[in-house]
């Protein structure tokens, strides 16, 4: 009886894995940049004629996908819209993060020096323009990001299933 129950459970487990949902992921240098599940709406630009295409992902194969409007091979996609599928903005990387955090640290150190009596209070508005301009430019570089992600040799599309380390639950 135990053997029958065990074999039934193992068959049920294998059958459920066979119907698991695939995902379309954008990878860059081995890191996940964005992921799309079957049934989600997707916008992209094709290489041929820079034609904009869109539709719901119906099925994902190894090298192509079937959308509600067309069948598209991954190699034919030039750019993909990732506005709602990317992670939070990072202040710890890039030039924008350096400018943003550097400006904040500059203002903080200046205020600590004023509180400790090392420097006199900043009297003119001209002394505040540079650090706040640096903070503003850094914030713009961090938070204003492009709508489409260009796919090339470094950034590429891949269809993954439940066994992949890039699969998002």
XYZ file of C-alpha atoms in Angstrom:
169
model
C 0.000 0.000 0.000
C 2.855 2.391 0.843
C 4.454 1.651 -2.517
C 1.243 2.503 -4.338
C 0.837 5.820 -2.496
C 4.517 6.671 -3.001
C 4.382 5.920 -6.725
C 1.159 7.963 -7.094
C 2.743 10.946 -5.299
C 5.889 10.757 -7.435
C 3.833 10.615 -10.657
C 1.763 13.600 -9.499
C 4.949 15.528 -8.677
C 6.515 14.777 -12.073
C 3.315 15.690 -13.909
C 3.045 19.029 -12.102
C 6.661 19.855 -12.987
C 5.923 19.158 -16.638
C 3.261 21.870 -16.647
C 5.314 24.490 -14.815
C 5.311 27.965 -16.292
C 8.355 29.184 -18.191
C 9.707 32.694 -17.840
C 11.472 35.052 -20.206
C 14.441 36.686 -18.470
C 16.858 39.440 -19.468
C 20.364 38.613 -18.264
C 23.411 40.868 -18.129
C 26.775 39.397 -17.148
C 24.996 36.504 -15.429
C 22.707 38.743 -13.350
C 18.934 38.959 -13.724
C 17.784 42.366 -15.008
C 14.080 41.677 -15.709
C 11.694 38.729 -15.926
C 8.419 38.143 -17.763
C 5.952 35.310 -17.153
C 3.734 33.643 -19.718
C 0.544 35.650 -20.062
C 2.171 39.022 -19.334
C 2.001 41.928 -21.746
C 5.283 42.670 -23.524
C 6.464 45.526 -25.755
C 9.623 45.292 -27.839
C 11.375 46.697 -30.918
C 12.447 44.377 -33.724
C 15.800 44.728 -35.489
C 14.277 44.590 -38.953
C 12.899 48.030 -39.760
C 12.875 49.116 -36.092
C 9.253 47.959 -35.950
C 7.506 48.217 -32.577
C 5.602 45.084 -31.586
C 3.571 44.120 -28.547
C 1.338 41.404 -27.232
C 0.748 38.898 -24.474
C 3.267 36.076 -24.143
C 1.402 32.885 -25.038
C 4.234 30.359 -25.122
C 7.995 30.402 -24.608
C 10.374 28.097 -26.462
C 14.156 27.840 -26.259
C 14.890 30.405 -28.982
C 11.520 32.015 -29.701
C 8.233 33.084 -28.192
C 4.666 33.083 -29.388
C 2.816 36.287 -28.583
C -0.840 37.075 -29.112
C 0.074 38.795 -32.397
C 3.120 37.015 -33.816
C 5.868 34.443 -33.354
C 9.197 36.148 -32.657
C 12.702 34.727 -32.380
C 14.826 36.146 -29.556
C 17.643 37.057 -31.963
C 15.271 39.356 -33.893
C 14.509 41.555 -30.844
C 16.617 44.725 -30.585
C 15.084 46.409 -27.504
C 12.590 45.372 -24.846
C 10.381 47.522 -22.607
C 11.275 46.798 -18.968
C 9.657 49.725 -17.122
C 7.540 47.617 -14.760
C 9.931 44.673 -14.521
C 13.181 46.135 -13.248
C 14.383 46.318 -9.686
C 14.676 49.376 -7.462
C 17.111 52.168 -8.293
C 20.556 51.675 -6.784
C 22.427 54.591 -5.270
C 25.538 52.498 -4.698
C 26.610 52.021 -8.306
C 27.530 54.204 -11.238
C 28.391 57.842 -11.672
C 24.913 58.988 -10.599
C 25.234 57.172 -7.292
C 28.695 58.649 -6.766
C 27.437 62.192 -7.377
C 24.291 61.725 -5.266
C 26.033 60.179 -2.245
C 29.069 62.471 -2.615
C 26.867 65.576 -2.509
C 24.987 64.319 0.550
C 28.233 63.460 2.352
C 29.668 66.882 1.468
C 26.652 68.676 2.976
C 26.705 66.418 6.060
C 30.436 66.958 6.694
C 30.017 70.705 6.189
C 27.188 70.811 8.747
C 29.238 68.739 11.220
C 32.140 71.189 10.836
C 29.793 74.115 11.475
C 28.350 72.375 14.568
C 31.845 71.634 15.893
C 32.909 75.234 15.348
C 35.645 74.411 12.821
C 34.074 76.422 9.982
C 31.850 79.464 10.069
C 28.203 79.148 9.053
C 27.597 79.225 5.304
C 26.165 82.696 4.861
C 25.596 82.998 1.130
C 23.371 80.991 -1.141
C 26.262 80.564 -3.586
C 27.976 78.219 -1.113
C 24.962 75.871 -1.242
C 24.506 75.840 -5.026
C 27.329 73.434 -5.892
C 26.534 70.633 -3.399
C 22.801 70.713 -4.134
C 23.449 70.826 -7.886
C 25.646 67.732 -7.518
C 22.922 65.981 -5.489
C 20.291 66.927 -8.092
C 22.343 65.699 -11.057
C 23.136 62.445 -9.256
C 19.473 61.892 -8.376
C 18.465 62.522 -11.992
C 21.005 59.986 -13.210
C 19.756 57.396 -10.713
C 16.004 57.781 -11.009
C 15.506 58.750 -14.670
C 16.154 55.512 -16.488
C 15.484 54.554 -20.107
C 12.195 52.914 -21.066
C 13.720 50.245 -23.315
C 16.715 48.007 -22.638
C 18.904 47.322 -25.659
C 19.793 43.673 -26.180
C 23.303 42.874 -27.379
C 26.050 40.371 -26.604
C 26.168 41.374 -22.931
C 22.405 41.668 -22.335
C 20.348 38.854 -23.814
C 16.993 37.066 -23.574
C 16.622 33.531 -22.332
C 13.640 31.295 -21.607
C 14.011 29.528 -18.236
C 11.934 26.972 -16.364
C 11.556 26.041 -12.701
C 15.022 24.413 -12.464
C 16.976 27.522 -13.402
C 18.598 29.730 -10.736
C 17.095 32.751 -12.550
C 13.504 31.539 -12.156
C 11.416 34.017 -10.131
C 8.727 32.443 -7.935
